[in-house]
C-alpha cells in the first residue's frame, strides 16, 4: 500500500511531553467499527470489558540503552558518538543505531563513559567506562557492537553508564530527568531488555489493576523486548519496501494454554499495546490457536492482514506514516482510524508515548487469510 495513505496533520501542541498524573487519569477513546466514537477514561476499562475476557500485558522492562562515547582509531583523533542499543544478539553483542554512523567502520573501538576500561568484571560497579568494537556497519545507521564485558557484567555496566532512551519526539523538546525513570516504566515491568516502553501499559496503576481483578477480567503476561526500530520513520513510498527490525519475544506454554482457554469459553483476548499484539499474532497458528513462542519476530501488520489471536487492542495514539498507525488501521479499518484520529485531534487528546489511549475493537471482514 502507498505510505501516504497513512499520513495526517498533527499539531505540535498535541504531543504529550509528560504523562497524566496519576497514571490512570488519561482519556480513553473507544473505537468500534460501524459505531459512534465514545470518549471515556482509562479508569472505565473494567466496565468496557466482560468478565472472563483476558488482558495481555507486555512485562518487558526498559533499560538505559542510550550510550555516549568516543571512537578511537589507530592514527586518528577521537570522535564523539552515540549508540542506541536495540537488539541483543549474544551475551557480549548488541545491534545499535549509531550517530554519526558514517564515521564508524568495522574494527573501530568505542569507549562509552569516561575513565579507564580494563578493570575486572567483578569491579563493574566501579566502572566509569565500557569499551566495545564495531564488528559490522549496516544500513540506516545500524552497527553491531562487541563489548569487552559479557552477560550480567555487561548488563550492570550498561545500567550504570547508559541513559534512558526517551522517544525522539520527547527528547528533542526537553531533557530526560529523574521523573522519567519512573514515568517511562510500567508498574508491572519485570524482564529487562526493552529500549522503548510498551506505552499502552504506562496507563495502568496498582488501583486499576485491582479493579480489573475485581471485575473478573483475567490478567496475563508475555514479554516482547521493544527495539528502537519502533521509532524509525517509514521512508519508503510503499509498505512492501519497508524493512521491520526484529524484536525478541517470549510466550510460555502455560500462558498459551490459558489464552486458548479464554477463546474456548467464548471470551475475548485484549492486547495491551501493539507490542503484546505483535507477539500474540506471531505465536498464533492459521486456525487461531496460540502456541508457545520464543525468539525473534519482525511481523509487519498492514491493512489486509487477517488477525488470528487478538479481539481488541488498547493502544496510544501514533505517529503519521508510522508502522504502528498502519497496524491500528489494519485492526479497525483505515477509514475508521482516520476518523478516530481526526476526532482525537479536535477533542484535545494527547498523542504518543506519554499521551492518552484508545480501545480498539477489530474490524470483521470476511477475507481470505492474508499476511501483509
Coordinates of N, CA and C in Angstrom, one line a residue, residues 77-205:
X77 N 42.3 11.0 15.6 CA 41.8 11.6 16.8 C 40.4 11.0 17.2
X78 N 40.1 11.2 18.5 CA 38.8 10.7 19.0 C 37.6 11.4 18.3
X79 N 36.5 10.7 18.2 CA 35.3 11.3 17.6 C 34.1 10.9 18.5
X80 N 33.4 11.9 19.0 CA 32.2 11.7 19.8 C 31.2 10.9 19.0
X81 N 30.5 10.0 19.7 CA 29.4 9.2 19.0 C 28.4 8.8 20.0
X82 N 27.3 8.3 19.5 CA 26.2 7.8 20.4 C 25.7 6.5 19.8
X83 N 25.4 5.6 20.7 CA 24.8 4.3 20.2 C 23.5 4.0 21.0
X84 N 22.4 3.8 20.2 CA 21.2 3.4 20.8 C 21.0 1.9 20.6
X85 N 21.2 1.1 21.7 CA 21.1 -0.3 21.6 C 19.6 -0.7 21.3
X86 N 19.5 -1.7 20.4 CA 18.1 -2.1 20.1 C 17.9 -3.6 20.0
X87 N 18.9 -4.4 19.8 CA 18.7 -5.9 19.8 C 19.9 -6.6 20.2
X88 N 19.7 -7.4 21.3 CA 20.8 -8.2 21.8 C 21.0 -9.5 21.0
X89 N 22.2 -9.8 20.5 CA 22.4 -10.9 19.7 C 23.2 -12.0 20.4
X90 N 23.9 -11.6 21.4 CA 24.8 -12.6 22.2 C 25.1 -11.9 23.5
X91 N 25.6 -12.7 24.5 CA 25.9 -12.1 25.8 C 26.8 -10.9 25.7
X92 N 27.6 -10.8 24.7 CA 28.5 -9.6 24.6 C 28.3 -8.7 23.3
X93 N 27.2 -9.0 22.6 CA 26.9 -8.3 21.4 C 25.5 -7.7 21.3
X94 N 25.5 -6.4 20.9 CA 24.2 -5.7 20.7 C 24.2 -5.0 19.3
X95 N 23.1 -5.1 18.6 CA 22.9 -4.2 17.5 C 22.4 -2.8 18.0
X96 N 22.9 -1.8 17.3 CA 22.6 -0.4 17.8 C 22.5 0.5 16.6
X97 N 21.7 1.6 16.8 CA 21.7 2.7 15.8 C 22.7 3.7 16.3
X98 N 23.6 4.1 15.4 CA 24.7 4.9 15.8 C 24.6 6.3 15.2
X99 N 25.1 7.3 15.9 CA 25.3 8.7 15.4 C 26.7 9.2 15.7
X100 N 27.5 9.7 14.8 CA 27.2 9.7 13.3 C 27.7 8.4 12.8
X101 N 26.8 7.6 12.2 CA 27.2 6.2 11.7 C 28.2 6.3 10.6
X102 N 28.2 7.3 9.8 CA 29.1 7.3 8.6 C 30.6 7.4 9.0
X103 N 30.8 7.8 10.2 CA 32.2 7.9 10.7 C 32.7 6.7 11.5
X104 N 31.9 5.7 11.5 CA 32.2 4.4 12.2 C 32.5 3.3 11.1
X105 N 33.5 2.5 11.4 CA 33.8 1.4 10.5 C 34.2 0.2 11.3
X106 N 34.0 -1.0 10.7 CA 34.4 -2.2 11.4 C 35.8 -2.2 11.9
X107 N 36.0 -2.6 13.1 CA 37.3 -2.5 13.7 C 37.5 -1.3 14.6
X108 N 36.7 -0.3 14.5 CA 36.8 0.9 15.4 C 36.5 0.5 16.8
X109 N 37.2 1.1 17.7 CA 37.0 0.9 19.1 C 36.2 2.1 19.7
X110 N 35.2 1.9 20.5 CA 34.5 3.0 21.2 C 34.5 2.8 22.7
X111 N 34.9 3.9 23.3 CA 34.8 3.9 24.8 C 33.6 4.7 25.2
X112 N 32.7 4.0 25.9 CA 31.5 4.7 26.4 C 31.7 5.1 27.8
X113 N 31.3 6.3 28.2 CA 31.6 6.8 29.5 C 33.0 7.4 29.6
X114 N 33.6 7.4 30.8 CA 34.9 8.0 31.0 C 35.7 7.1 31.8
X115 N 37.0 7.4 31.8 CA 37.9 6.6 32.7 C 38.6 5.5 32.0
X116 N 39.2 4.6 32.8 CA 39.9 3.5 32.3 C 39.1 2.3 32.2
X117 N 39.0 1.7 31.0 CA 38.4 0.4 30.9 C 39.5 -0.7 31.3
X118 N 39.1 -1.9 31.2 CA 40.1 -2.9 31.6 C 40.1 -3.4 33.0
X119 N 39.2 -2.8 33.8 CA 39.0 -3.3 35.2 C 38.3 -4.6 35.1
X120 N 38.5 -5.4 36.2 CA 37.9 -6.7 36.2 C 36.4 -6.6 36.3
X121 N 35.7 -7.6 35.7 CA 34.3 -7.6 35.7 C 33.7 -7.6 37.1
X122 N 34.5 -8.1 38.1 CA 34.0 -8.1 39.5 C 33.9 -6.7 40.1
X123 N 34.6 -5.8 39.4 CA 34.6 -4.4 39.9 C 33.7 -3.5 39.0
X124 N 32.8 -4.2 38.3 CA 32.0 -3.5 37.3 C 31.2 -2.3 37.9
X125 N 30.8 -2.4 39.2 CA 30.0 -1.3 39.8 C 30.8 -0.1 39.9
X126 N 32.2 -0.2 39.9 CA 33.0 1.0 40.0 C 33.5 1.5 38.6
X127 N 33.0 0.8 37.5 CA 33.4 1.1 36.2 C 33.0 2.5 35.8
X128 N 33.8 3.3 35.2 CA 33.4 4.6 34.7 C 33.5 4.6 33.1
X129 N 33.8 3.5 32.5 CA 33.9 3.4 31.1 C 33.6 1.9 30.7
X130 N 33.2 1.8 29.4 CA 32.9 0.5 28.8 C 33.4 0.5 27.4
X131 N 34.2 -0.4 27.0 CA 34.8 -0.5 25.7 C 34.1 -1.5 24.8
X132 N 34.0 -1.2 23.5 CA 33.4 -2.1 22.5 C 34.1 -1.9 21.2
X133 N 33.9 -2.9 20.3 CA 34.5 -2.9 19.0 C 33.3 -3.0 18.0
X134 N 33.4 -2.1 17.0 CA 32.4 -2.2 15.9 C 32.7 -3.4 15.0
X135 N 31.8 -4.3 15.0 CA 32.0 -5.5 14.1 C 31.4 -5.4 12.8
X136 N 30.3 -4.7 12.6 CA 29.6 -4.5 11.3 C 29.0 -3.2 11.3
X137 N 28.9 -2.7 10.0 CA 28.1 -1.5 9.8 C 27.1 -1.8 8.7
X138 N 25.8 -1.6 9.1 CA 24.7 -1.9 8.1 C 24.1 -0.7 7.6
X139 N 22.8 -0.8 7.1 CA 22.1 0.3 6.5 C 21.3 1.0 7.6
X140 N 21.0 2.3 7.3 CA 20.2 3.1 8.2 C 20.9 3.4 9.5
X141 N 22.2 3.5 9.5 CA 22.9 3.8 10.8 C 23.1 2.7 11.8
X142 N 22.8 1.5 11.3 CA 22.9 0.3 12.3 C 24.3 -0.2 12.3
X143 N 24.8 -0.6 13.5 CA 26.1 -1.2 13.7 C 25.9 -2.4 14.6
X144 N 26.9 -3.3 14.6 CA 26.9 -4.4 15.5 C 28.1 -4.2 16.5
X145 N 27.9 -4.1 17.8 CA 28.9 -3.9 18.8 C 29.2 -5.1 19.5
X146 N 30.5 -5.4 19.7 CA 31.0 -6.5 20.6 C 31.7 -5.8 21.7
X147 N 31.1 -6.0 22.9 CA 31.6 -5.3 24.1 C 32.7 -6.2 24.8
X148 N 33.5 -5.5 25.5 CA 34.6 -6.2 26.3 C 34.1 -7.0 27.5
X149 N 32.9 -6.6 27.9 CA 32.2 -7.3 29.0 C 31.1 -8.2 28.4
X150 N 30.6 -9.1 29.2 CA 29.6 -10.0 28.7 C 28.6 -10.4 29.8
X151 N 27.4 -10.8 29.4 CA 26.4 -11.3 30.3 C 26.0 -10.3 31.4
X152 N 25.8 -10.7 32.7 CA 25.4 -9.8 33.7 C 26.4 -8.7 34.0
X153 N 27.7 -8.9 33.8 CA 28.6 -7.8 33.9 C 28.4 -6.7 32.9
X154 N 28.1 -7.1 31.7 CA 27.7 -6.1 30.7 C 26.4 -5.4 31.0
X155 N 25.4 -6.1 31.5 CA 24.1 -5.5 31.9 C 24.3 -4.5 33.0
X156 N 25.2 -4.8 33.9 CA 25.4 -3.8 35.0 C 26.1 -2.6 34.5
X157 N 27.1 -2.8 33.6 CA 27.8 -1.6 33.1 C 26.9 -0.7 32.3
X158 N 26.0 -1.3 31.5 CA 25.1 -0.5 30.7 C 24.1 0.2 31.6
X159 N 23.7 -0.4 32.7 CA 22.8 0.2 33.7 C 23.5 1.4 34.3
X160 N 24.8 1.3 34.6 CA 25.5 2.4 35.2 C 25.9 3.5 34.3
X161 N 26.1 3.2 33.0 CA 26.6 4.2 32.1 C 25.6 4.8 31.1
X162 N 24.5 4.0 30.9 CA 23.5 4.4 29.9 C 22.5 5.4 30.4
X163 N 21.8 6.0 29.4 CA 20.7 6.9 29.7 C 19.4 6.4 29.2
X164 N 18.3 6.8 29.9 CA 17.0 6.3 29.5 C 16.7 6.8 28.1
X165 N 16.2 5.9 27.2 CA 16.0 6.3 25.8 C 14.6 6.8 25.5
X166 N 14.4 8.1 26.0 CA 13.1 8.7 25.7 C 12.9 8.8 24.2
X167 N 11.7 8.6 23.7 CA 11.5 8.8 22.2 C 12.0 10.1 21.7
X168 N 12.4 10.2 20.4 CA 13.0 11.4 19.9 C 12.0 12.6 19.9
X169 N 10.7 12.3 19.8 CA 9.8 13.4 19.7 C 9.6 14.0 21.1
X170 N 10.0 13.4 22.2 CA 10.1 14.0 23.5 C 11.5 14.5 23.8
X171 N 12.5 13.7 23.6 CA 13.9 14.0 23.9 C 14.3 15.3 23.1
X172 N 13.7 15.5 21.9 CA 14.1 16.7 21.2 C 13.5 18.0 21.7
X173 N 12.6 17.9 22.7 CA 11.9 19.0 23.2 C 12.3 19.4 24.7
X174 N 12.8 18.3 25.4 CA 13.3 18.6 26.8 C 14.2 17.5 27.2
X175 N 15.0 17.7 28.2 CA 16.0 16.8 28.7 C 15.3 15.7 29.5
X176 N 15.9 14.5 29.5 CA 15.4 13.4 30.4 C 15.7 13.8 31.8
X177 N 14.8 13.5 32.8 CA 15.1 13.8 34.2 C 14.7 12.6 35.1
X178 N 14.8 12.9 36.4 CA 14.5 11.8 37.3 C 13.1 11.3 37.3
X179 N 12.1 12.2 36.9 CA 10.7 11.8 36.8 C 10.5 10.7 35.8
X180 N 11.3 10.8 34.7 CA 11.1 9.8 33.6 C 11.5 8.4 34.0
X181 N 12.4 8.3 35.0 CA 12.9 7.0 35.4 C 11.7 6.1 35.9
X182 N 10.7 6.8 36.5 CA 9.5 6.1 37.0 C 8.4 6.1 35.9
X183 N 8.3 7.3 35.3 CA 7.1 7.5 34.4 C 7.2 6.6 33.2
X184 N 8.5 6.4 32.7 CA 8.7 5.6 31.4 C 8.9 4.1 31.7
X185 N 8.2 3.6 32.7 CA 8.3 2.2 33.1 C 6.9 1.8 33.6
X186 N 6.4 0.6 33.1 CA 5.1 0.2 33.6 C 5.3 -0.3 35.1
X187 N 4.2 -0.3 35.8 CA 4.2 -0.7 37.2 C 4.5 -2.3 37.3
X188 N 4.2 -3.0 36.2 CA 4.4 -4.5 36.3 C 5.7 -4.9 35.5
X189 N 6.5 -4.0 35.1 CA 7.7 -4.3 34.4 C 8.6 -5.2 35.2
X190 N 9.1 -6.3 34.6 CA 10.0 -7.2 35.4 C 11.1 -7.9 34.5
X191 N 11.0 -7.9 33.2 CA 12.0 -8.6 32.4 C 12.9 -7.6 31.6
X192 N 14.1 -7.2 32.1 CA 14.9 -6.2 31.5 C 15.3 -6.6 30.0
X193 N 15.3 -5.5 29.2 CA 15.7 -5.8 27.8 C 15.1 -4.9 26.8
X194 N 14.1 -4.1 27.1 CA 13.5 -3.2 26.1 C 14.3 -1.9 26.1
X195 N 14.3 -1.2 24.9 CA 14.9 0.1 24.8 C 13.8 1.1 24.5
X196 N 12.5 0.7 24.6 CA 11.4 1.6 24.5 C 10.3 1.0 25.3
X197 N 9.5 1.8 26.0 CA 8.4 1.3 26.8 C 7.3 0.8 26.0
X198 N 6.6 -0.2 26.5 CA 5.3 -0.6 25.9 C 4.2 0.4 26.4
X199 N 4.0 1.5 25.7 CA 3.5 2.7 26.3 C 2.0 2.6 26.7
X200 N 1.2 1.7 26.0 CA -0.2 1.5 26.5 C -0.2 1.1 28.0
X201 N 0.8 0.3 28.4 CA 0.9 -0.2 29.7 C 1.2 0.9 30.8
X202 N 1.7 2.1 30.3 CA 2.0 3.1 31.3 C 0.8 3.7 31.9
X203 N -0.4 3.4 31.4 CA -1.7 4.0 32.0 C -2.1 3.2 33.2
X204 N -1.5 2.0 33.4 CA -2.1 1.2 34.5 C -1.4 1.5 35.8
X205 N -2.3 1.7 36.8 CA -1.9 1.9 38.2 C -2.2 0.6 39.0

